[in-house]
XYZ file of N, CA, C and O in Angstrom:
820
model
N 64.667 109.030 95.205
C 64.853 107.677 95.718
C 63.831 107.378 96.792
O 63.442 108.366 97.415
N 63.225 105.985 97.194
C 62.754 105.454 97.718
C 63.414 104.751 98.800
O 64.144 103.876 98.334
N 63.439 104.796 100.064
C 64.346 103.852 100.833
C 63.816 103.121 101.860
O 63.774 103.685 102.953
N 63.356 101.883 101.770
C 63.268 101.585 103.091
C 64.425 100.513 103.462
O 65.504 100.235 102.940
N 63.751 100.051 104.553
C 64.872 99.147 105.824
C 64.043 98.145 106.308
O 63.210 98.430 107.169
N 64.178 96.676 105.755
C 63.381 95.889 106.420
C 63.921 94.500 106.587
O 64.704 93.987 105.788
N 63.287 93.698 108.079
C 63.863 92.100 107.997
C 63.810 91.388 106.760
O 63.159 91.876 105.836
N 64.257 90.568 106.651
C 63.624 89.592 105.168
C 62.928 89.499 105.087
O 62.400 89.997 104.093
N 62.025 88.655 106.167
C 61.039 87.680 106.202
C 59.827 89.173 105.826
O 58.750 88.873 105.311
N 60.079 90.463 106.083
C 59.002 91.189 106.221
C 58.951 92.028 104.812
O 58.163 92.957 104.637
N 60.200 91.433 103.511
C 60.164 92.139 102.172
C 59.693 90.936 101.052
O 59.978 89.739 101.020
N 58.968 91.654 100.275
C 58.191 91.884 99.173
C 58.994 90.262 98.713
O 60.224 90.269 98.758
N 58.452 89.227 98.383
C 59.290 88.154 97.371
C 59.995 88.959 96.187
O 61.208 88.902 95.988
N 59.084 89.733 95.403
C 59.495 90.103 94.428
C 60.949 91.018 93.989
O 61.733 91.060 93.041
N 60.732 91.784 95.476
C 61.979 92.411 95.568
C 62.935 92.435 96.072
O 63.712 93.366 96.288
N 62.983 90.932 96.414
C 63.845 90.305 97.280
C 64.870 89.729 95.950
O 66.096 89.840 95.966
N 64.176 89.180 94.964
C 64.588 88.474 93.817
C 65.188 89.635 93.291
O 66.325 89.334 92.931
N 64.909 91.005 93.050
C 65.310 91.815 92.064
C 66.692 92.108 92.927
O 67.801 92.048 92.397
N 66.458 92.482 94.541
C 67.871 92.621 95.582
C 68.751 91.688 94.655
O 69.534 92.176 93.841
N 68.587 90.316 94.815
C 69.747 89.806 94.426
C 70.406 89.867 92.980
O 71.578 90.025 92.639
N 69.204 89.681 92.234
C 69.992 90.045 90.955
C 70.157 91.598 91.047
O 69.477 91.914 90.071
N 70.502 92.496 91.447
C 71.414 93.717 91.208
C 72.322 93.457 91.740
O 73.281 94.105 91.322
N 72.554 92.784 92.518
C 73.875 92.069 93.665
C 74.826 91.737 92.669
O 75.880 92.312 92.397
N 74.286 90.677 92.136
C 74.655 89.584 90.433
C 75.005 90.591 89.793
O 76.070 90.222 89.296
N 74.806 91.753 89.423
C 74.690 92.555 88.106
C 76.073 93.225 88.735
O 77.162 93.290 88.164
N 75.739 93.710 90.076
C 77.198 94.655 90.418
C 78.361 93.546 90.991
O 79.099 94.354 91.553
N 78.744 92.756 91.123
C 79.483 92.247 92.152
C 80.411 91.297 90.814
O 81.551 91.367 90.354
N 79.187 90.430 90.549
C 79.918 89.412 89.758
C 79.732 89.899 88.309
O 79.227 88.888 87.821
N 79.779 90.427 87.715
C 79.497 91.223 86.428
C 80.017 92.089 86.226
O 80.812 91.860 85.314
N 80.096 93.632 86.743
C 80.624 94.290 86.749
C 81.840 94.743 87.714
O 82.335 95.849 87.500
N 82.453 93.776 88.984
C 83.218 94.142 89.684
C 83.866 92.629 89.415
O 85.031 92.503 89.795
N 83.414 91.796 88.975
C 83.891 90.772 88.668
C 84.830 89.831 89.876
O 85.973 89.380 89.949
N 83.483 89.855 90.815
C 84.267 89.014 91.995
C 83.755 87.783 91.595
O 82.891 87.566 90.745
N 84.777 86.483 92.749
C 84.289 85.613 92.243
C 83.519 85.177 93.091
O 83.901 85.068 94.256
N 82.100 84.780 92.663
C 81.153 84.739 93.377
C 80.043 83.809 92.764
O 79.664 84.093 91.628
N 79.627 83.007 93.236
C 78.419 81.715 92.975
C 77.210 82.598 92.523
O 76.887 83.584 93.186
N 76.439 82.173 91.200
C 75.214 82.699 91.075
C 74.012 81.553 91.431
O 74.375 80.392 91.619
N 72.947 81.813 91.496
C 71.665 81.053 91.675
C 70.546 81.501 90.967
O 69.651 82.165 91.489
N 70.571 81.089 89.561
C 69.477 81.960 89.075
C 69.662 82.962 88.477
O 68.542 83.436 88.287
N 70.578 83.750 87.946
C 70.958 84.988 88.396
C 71.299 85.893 89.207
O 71.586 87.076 89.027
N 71.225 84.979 90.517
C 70.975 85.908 91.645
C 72.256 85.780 92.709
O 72.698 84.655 92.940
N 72.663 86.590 93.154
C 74.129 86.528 94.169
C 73.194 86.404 95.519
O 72.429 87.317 95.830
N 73.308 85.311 96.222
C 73.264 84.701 97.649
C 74.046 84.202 98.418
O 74.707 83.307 97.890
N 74.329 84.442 99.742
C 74.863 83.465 100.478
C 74.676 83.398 101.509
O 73.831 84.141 102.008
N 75.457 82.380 102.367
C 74.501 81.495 103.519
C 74.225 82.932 104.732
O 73.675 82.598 105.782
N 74.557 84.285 104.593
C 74.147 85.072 105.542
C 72.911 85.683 105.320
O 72.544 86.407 106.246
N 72.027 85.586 104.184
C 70.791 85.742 103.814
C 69.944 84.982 104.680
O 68.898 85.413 105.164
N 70.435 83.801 104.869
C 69.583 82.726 105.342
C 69.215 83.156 107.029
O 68.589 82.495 107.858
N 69.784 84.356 107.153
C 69.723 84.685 108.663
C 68.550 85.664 109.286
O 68.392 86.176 110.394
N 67.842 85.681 108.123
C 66.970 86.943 108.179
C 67.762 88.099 109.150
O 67.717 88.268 110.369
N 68.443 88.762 108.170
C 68.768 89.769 107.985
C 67.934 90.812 107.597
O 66.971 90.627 106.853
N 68.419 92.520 108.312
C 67.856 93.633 107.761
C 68.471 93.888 106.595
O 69.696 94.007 106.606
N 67.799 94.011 105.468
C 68.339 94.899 104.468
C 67.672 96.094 103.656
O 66.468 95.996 103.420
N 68.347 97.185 103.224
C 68.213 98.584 102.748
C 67.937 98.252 101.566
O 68.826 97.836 100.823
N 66.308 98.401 101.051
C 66.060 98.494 99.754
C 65.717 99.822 99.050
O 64.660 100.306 99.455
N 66.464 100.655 97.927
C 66.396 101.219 97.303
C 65.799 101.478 95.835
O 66.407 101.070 94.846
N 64.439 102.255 95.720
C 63.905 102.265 94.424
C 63.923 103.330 94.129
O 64.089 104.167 95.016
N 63.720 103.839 92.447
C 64.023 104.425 91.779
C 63.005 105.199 92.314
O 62.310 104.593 93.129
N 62.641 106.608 92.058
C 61.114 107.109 92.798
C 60.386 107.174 91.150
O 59.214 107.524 91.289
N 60.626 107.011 90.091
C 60.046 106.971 89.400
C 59.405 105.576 89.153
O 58.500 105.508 88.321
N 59.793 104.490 89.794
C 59.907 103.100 89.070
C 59.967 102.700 90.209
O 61.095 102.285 90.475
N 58.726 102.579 91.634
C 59.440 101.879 92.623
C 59.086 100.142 92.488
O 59.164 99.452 93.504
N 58.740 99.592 91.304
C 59.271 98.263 91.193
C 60.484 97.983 91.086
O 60.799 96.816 91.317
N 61.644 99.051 90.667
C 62.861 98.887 90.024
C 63.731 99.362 91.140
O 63.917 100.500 91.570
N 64.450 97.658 91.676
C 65.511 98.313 92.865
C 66.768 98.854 91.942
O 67.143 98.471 90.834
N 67.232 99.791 92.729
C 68.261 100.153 92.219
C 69.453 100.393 93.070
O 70.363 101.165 92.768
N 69.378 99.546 94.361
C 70.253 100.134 95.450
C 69.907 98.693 96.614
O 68.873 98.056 96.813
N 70.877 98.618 97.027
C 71.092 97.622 98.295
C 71.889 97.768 99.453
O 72.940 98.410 99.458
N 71.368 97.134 100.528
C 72.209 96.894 101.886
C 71.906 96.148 102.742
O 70.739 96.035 103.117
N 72.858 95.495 103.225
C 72.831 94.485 104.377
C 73.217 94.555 105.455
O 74.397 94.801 105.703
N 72.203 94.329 106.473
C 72.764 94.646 107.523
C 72.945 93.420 108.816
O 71.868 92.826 108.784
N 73.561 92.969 109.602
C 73.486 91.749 110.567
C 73.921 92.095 111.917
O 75.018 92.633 112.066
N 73.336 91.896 112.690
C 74.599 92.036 114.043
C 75.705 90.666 114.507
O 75.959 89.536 114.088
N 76.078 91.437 115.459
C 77.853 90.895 115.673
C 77.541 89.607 116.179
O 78.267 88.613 116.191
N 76.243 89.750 116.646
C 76.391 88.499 118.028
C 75.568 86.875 117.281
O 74.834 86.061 117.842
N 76.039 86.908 115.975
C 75.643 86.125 115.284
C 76.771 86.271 114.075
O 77.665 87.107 113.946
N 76.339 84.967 113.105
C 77.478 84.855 112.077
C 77.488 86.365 111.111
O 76.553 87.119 110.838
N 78.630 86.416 110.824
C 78.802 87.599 109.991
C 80.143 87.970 109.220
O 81.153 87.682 109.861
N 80.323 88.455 108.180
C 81.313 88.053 106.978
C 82.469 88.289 107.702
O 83.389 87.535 107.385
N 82.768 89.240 108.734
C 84.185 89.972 109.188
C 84.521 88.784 110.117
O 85.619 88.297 109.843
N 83.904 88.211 111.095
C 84.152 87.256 111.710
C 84.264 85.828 111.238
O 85.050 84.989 111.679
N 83.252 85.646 110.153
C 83.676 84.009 109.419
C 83.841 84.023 108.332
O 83.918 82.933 107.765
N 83.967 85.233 107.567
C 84.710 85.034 106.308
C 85.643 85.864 105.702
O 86.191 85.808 104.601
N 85.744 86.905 106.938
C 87.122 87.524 106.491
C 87.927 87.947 107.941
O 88.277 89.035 108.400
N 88.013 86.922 108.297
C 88.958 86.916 109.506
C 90.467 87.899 109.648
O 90.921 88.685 110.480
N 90.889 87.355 108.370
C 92.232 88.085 108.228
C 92.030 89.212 108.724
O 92.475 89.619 109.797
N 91.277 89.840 107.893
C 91.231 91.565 107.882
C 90.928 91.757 109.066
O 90.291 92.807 109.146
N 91.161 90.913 110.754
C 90.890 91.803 111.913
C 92.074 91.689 112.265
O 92.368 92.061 113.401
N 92.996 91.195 111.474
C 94.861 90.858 111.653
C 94.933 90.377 113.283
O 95.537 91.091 114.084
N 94.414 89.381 113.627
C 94.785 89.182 115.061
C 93.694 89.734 116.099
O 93.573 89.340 117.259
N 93.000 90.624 115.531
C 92.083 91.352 117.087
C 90.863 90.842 117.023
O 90.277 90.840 115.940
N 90.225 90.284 118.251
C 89.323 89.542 118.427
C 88.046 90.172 117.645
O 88.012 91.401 117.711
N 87.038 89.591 116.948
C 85.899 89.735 116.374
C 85.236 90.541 117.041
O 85.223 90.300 118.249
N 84.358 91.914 116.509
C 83.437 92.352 117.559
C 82.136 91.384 117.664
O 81.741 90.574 116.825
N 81.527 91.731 119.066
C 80.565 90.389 119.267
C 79.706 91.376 120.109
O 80.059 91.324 121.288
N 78.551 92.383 119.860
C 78.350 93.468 120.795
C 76.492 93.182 120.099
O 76.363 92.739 118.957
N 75.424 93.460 120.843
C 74.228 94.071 120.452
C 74.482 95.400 119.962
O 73.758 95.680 119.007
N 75.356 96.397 120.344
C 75.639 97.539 119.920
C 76.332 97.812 119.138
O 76.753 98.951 118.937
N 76.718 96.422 118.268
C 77.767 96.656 116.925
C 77.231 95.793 116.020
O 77.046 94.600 116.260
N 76.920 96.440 114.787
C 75.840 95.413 113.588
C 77.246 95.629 112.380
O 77.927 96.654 112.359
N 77.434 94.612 111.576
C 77.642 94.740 110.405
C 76.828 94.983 109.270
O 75.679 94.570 109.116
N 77.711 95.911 108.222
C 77.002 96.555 106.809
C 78.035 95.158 106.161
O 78.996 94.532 106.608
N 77.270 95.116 104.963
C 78.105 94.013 103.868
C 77.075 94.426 102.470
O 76.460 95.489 102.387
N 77.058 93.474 101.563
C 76.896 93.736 100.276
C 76.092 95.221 99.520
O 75.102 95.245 98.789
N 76.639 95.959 99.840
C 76.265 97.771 99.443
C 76.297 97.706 97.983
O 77.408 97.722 97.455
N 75.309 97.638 97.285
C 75.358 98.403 95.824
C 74.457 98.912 95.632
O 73.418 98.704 96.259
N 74.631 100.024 94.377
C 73.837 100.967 93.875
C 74.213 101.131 92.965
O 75.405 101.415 92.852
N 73.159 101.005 91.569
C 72.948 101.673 90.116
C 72.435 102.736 90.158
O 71.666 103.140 91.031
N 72.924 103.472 88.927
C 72.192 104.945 88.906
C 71.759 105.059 87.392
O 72.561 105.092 86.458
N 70.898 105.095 87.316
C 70.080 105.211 85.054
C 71.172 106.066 84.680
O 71.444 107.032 85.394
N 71.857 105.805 83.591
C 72.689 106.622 82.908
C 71.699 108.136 82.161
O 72.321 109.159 81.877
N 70.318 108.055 81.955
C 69.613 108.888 82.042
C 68.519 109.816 83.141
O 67.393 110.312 83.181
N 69.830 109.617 84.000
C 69.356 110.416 85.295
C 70.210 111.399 85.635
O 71.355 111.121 85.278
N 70.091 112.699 86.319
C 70.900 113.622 86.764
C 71.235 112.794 88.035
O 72.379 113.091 88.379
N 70.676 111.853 88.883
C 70.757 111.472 90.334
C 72.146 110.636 89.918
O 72.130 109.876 88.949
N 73.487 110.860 90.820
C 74.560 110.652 91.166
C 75.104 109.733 91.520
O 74.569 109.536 92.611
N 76.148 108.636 91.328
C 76.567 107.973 92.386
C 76.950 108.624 93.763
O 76.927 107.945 94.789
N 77.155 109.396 93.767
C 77.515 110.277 95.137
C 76.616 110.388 96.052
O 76.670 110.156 97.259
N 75.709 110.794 95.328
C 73.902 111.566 95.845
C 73.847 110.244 96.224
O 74.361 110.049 97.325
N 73.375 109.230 95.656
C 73.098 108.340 96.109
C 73.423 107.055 97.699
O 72.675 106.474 98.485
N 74.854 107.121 97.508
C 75.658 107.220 98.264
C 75.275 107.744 99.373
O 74.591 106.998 100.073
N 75.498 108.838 99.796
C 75.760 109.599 100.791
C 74.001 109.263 101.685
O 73.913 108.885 102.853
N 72.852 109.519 100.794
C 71.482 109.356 101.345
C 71.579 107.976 102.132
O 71.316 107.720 103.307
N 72.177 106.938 100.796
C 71.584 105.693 101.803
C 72.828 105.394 103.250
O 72.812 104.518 104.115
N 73.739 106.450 103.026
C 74.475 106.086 104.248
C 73.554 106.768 105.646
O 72.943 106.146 106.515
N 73.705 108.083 105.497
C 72.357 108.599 106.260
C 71.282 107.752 106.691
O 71.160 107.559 107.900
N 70.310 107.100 105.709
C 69.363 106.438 106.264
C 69.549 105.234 106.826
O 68.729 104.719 107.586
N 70.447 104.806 106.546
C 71.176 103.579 107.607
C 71.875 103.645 108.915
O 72.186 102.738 109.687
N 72.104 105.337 109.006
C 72.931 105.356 109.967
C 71.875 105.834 111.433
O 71.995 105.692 112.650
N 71.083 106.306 110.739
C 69.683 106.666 111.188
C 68.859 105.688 111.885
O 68.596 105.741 113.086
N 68.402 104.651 110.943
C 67.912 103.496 111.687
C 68.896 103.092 112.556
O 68.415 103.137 113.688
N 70.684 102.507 112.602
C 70.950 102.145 113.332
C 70.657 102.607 114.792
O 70.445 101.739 115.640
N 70.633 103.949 115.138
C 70.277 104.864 116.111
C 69.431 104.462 116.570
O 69.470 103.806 117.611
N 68.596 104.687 116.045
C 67.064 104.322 116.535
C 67.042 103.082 117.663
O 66.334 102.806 118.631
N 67.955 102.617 117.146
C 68.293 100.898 117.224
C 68.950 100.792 118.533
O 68.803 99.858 119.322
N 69.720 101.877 118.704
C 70.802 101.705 120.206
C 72.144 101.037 119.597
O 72.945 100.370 120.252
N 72.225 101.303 118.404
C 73.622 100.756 117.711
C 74.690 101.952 118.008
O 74.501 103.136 117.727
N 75.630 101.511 118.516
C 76.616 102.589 118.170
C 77.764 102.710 117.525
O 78.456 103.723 117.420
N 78.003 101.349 116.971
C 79.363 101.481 115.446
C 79.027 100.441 115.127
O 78.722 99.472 115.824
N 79.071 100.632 113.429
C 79.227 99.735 112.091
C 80.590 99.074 112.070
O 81.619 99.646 112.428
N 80.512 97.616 111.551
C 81.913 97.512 111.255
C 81.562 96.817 109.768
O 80.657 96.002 109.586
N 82.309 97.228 108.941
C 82.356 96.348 107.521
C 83.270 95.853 106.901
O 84.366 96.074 107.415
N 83.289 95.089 105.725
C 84.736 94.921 105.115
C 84.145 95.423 103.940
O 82.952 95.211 103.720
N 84.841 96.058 103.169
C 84.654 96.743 102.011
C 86.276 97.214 101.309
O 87.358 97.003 101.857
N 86.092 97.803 100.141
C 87.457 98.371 99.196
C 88.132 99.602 99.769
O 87.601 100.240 100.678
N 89.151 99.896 99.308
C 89.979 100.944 99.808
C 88.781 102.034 98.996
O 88.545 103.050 99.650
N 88.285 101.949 98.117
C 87.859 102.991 97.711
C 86.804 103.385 98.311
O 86.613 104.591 98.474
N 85.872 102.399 98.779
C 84.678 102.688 99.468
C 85.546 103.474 100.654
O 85.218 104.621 100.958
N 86.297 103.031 101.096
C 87.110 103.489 102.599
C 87.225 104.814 101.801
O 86.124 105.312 102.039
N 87.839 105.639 101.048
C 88.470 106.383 100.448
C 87.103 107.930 100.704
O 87.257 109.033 101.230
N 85.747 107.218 99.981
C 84.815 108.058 99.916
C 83.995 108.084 101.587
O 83.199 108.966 101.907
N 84.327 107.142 102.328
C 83.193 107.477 103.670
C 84.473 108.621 104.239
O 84.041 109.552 104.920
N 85.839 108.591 104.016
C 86.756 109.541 104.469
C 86.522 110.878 104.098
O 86.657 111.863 104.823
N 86.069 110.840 102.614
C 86.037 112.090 102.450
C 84.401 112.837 102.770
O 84.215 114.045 102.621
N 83.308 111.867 103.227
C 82.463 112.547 103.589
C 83.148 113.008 105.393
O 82.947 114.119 105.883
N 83.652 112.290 105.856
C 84.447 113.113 107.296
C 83.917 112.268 108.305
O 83.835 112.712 109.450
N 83.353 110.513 107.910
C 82.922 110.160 109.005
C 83.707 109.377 109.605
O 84.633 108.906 108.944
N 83.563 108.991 111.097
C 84.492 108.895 112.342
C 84.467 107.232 112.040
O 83.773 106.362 112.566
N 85.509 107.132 110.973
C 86.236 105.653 110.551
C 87.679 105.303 111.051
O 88.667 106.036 111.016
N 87.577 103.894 111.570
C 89.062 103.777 111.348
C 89.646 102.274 111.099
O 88.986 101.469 111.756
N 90.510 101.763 110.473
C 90.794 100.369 110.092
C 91.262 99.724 111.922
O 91.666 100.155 113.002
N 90.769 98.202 111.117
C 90.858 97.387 112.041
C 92.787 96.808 111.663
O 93.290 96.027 112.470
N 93.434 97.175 110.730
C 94.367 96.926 110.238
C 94.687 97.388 108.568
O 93.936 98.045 107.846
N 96.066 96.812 108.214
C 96.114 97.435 106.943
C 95.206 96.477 105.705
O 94.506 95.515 106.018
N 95.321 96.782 104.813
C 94.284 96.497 103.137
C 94.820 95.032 103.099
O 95.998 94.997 103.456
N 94.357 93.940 102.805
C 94.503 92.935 102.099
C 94.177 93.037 101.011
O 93.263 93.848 100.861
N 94.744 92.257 99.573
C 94.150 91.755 98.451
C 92.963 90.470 98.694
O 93.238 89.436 99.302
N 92.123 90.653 98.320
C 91.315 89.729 98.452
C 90.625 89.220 97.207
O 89.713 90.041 97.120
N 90.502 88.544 96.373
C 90.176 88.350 95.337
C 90.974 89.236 94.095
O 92.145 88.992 93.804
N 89.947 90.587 93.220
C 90.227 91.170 92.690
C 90.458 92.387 93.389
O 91.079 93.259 92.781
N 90.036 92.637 94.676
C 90.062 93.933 95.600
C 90.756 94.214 96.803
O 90.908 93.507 97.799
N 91.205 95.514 96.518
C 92.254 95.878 97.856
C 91.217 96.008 99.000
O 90.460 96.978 99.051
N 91.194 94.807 100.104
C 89.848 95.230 100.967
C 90.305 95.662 102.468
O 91.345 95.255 102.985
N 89.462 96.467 103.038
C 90.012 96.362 104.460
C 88.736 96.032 105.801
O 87.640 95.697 105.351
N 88.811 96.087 106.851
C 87.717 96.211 107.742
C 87.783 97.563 108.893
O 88.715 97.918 109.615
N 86.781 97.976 108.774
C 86.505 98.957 109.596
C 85.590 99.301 110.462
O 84.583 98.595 110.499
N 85.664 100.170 111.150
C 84.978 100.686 112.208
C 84.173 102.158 112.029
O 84.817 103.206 111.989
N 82.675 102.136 111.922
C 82.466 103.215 111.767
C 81.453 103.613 112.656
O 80.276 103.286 112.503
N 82.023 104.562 113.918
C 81.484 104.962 115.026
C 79.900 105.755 115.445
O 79.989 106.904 115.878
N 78.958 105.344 115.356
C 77.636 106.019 115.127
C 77.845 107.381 115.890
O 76.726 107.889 115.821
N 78.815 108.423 116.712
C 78.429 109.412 117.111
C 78.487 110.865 116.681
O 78.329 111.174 115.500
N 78.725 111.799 117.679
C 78.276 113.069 116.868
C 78.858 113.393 115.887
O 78.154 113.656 114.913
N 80.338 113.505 115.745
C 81.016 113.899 114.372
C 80.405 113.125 113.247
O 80.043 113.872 112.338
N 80.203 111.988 113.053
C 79.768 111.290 112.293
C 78.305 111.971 111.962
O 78.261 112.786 111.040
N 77.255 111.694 112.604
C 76.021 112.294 112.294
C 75.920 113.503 112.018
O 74.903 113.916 111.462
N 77.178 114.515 112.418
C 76.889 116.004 111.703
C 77.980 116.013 110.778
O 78.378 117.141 111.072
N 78.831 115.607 109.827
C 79.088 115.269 109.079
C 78.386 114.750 107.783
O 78.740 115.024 106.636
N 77.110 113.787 108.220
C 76.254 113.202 107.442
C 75.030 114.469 107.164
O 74.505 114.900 106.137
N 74.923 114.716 108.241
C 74.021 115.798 108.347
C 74.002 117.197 107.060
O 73.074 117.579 106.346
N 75.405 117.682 107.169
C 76.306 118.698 106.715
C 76.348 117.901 105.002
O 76.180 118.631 104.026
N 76.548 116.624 104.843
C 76.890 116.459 103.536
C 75.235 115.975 102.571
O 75.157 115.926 101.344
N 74.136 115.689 103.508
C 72.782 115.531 103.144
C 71.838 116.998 102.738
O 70.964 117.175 101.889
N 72.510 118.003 103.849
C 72.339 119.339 103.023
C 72.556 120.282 102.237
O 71.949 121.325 101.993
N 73.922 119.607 101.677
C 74.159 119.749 100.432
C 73.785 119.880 99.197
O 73.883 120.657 98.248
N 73.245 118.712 99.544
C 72.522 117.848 97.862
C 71.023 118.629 97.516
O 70.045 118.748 98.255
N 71.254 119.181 95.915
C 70.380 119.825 95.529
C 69.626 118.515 94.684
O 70.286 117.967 93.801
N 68.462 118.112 94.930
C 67.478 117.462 94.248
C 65.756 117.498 94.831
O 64.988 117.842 95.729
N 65.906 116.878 93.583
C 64.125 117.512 93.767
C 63.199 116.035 94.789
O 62.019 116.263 95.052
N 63.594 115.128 95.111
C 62.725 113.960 95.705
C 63.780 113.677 96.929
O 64.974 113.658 96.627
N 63.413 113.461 98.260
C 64.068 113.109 99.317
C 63.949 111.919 99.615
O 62.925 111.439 99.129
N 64.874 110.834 100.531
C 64.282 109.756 100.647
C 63.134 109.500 101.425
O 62.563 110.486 101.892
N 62.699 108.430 101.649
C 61.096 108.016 102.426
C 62.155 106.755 103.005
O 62.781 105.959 102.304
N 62.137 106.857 104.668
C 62.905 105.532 105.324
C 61.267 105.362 106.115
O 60.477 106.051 106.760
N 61.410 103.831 105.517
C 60.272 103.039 106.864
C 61.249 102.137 107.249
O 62.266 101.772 106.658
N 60.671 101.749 108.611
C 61.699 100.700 109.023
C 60.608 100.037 110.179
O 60.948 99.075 110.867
């Protein structure tokens, strides 16, 4: 895999277009939320914010994204605060330079690849959690599925709900908190040295 981390305004047109249609391909297609297309392409008005996002290419094919992430901070609009309010059940919005939101996370994997949803997974959490650092960030908050919740648990990182699961569309969703410090980073650490493959990622940021 290929990974970098960049503002909008500072990625490729081309692969800005391909970002969204894999968005389109996983979200409203295959997870079947309901969700506005443009083109093919899944957008919405938090794009318009020049946002950082995590682009992922194949290392064989780095025209071909195969992986996404979004990233925004608190102290501006962002999905947990204006579009999924519920899920903070009552507790005030975080609003911090030191707290960024993650939102639209997907990743394909070639059905003719040994490379993993897992593998995959786990790297681009690492390299995100990485840049945040860099950054002076010290917790993620997102809204995402019980299942996504399910797998950052079982890598062992220092999560915890902002409240219990709502149904939200087609998905049991919740919001969380995921603390940038040490357990977390040697956890990530511990589950990145794991992984037996032959290409590592490349983060520019």
């Amino acid at each position: 895999m290929l990974i970098s981390i960049e503002r909008r305004n500072n990625i490729n047109p081309q692969a800005l277009n391909d970002m969204h249609k894999l968005r389109a391909r996983v979200f409203k297609k295959r997870k079947k939320w309901d969700l506005p297309l443009i083109n093919g392409m899944e957008i919405d008005g938090y794009d318009a914010l020049d946002p950082y996002y995590m682009i992922i290419n194949r290392d064989t094919e780095q025209s071909y994204v195969c992986g996404c992430w979004r990233i925004l901070p608190t102290t501006g609009p962002n999905m947990l605060a204006h579009t999924f309010p519920e899920l903070l059940h009552g507790q005030p919005a975080p609003c911090s330079e030191s707290i960024w939101e993650l939102s639209r996370f997907a990743i394909e994997a070639p059905h003719d690849n040994q490379f993993g949803f897992s593998q995959g997974t786990t790297q681009a959490i690492h390299a995100i959690v990485n840049f945040a650092i860099r950054r002076g960030v010290k917790q993620f908050v997102t809204v995402t599925t019980v299942g996504v919740e399910k797998m950052l648990i079982r890598l062992g990182l220092d999560i915890n709900r902002f409240g219990p699961a709502l149904q939200v569309g087609v998905e049991r969703a919740v919001a969380l908190r995921i603390d940038l410090n040490d357990r977390t980073m040697t956890m990530l650490e511990r589950a990145v040295a794991s992984l037996h493959q032959e290409v590592s990622p490349h983060v520019h940021s």
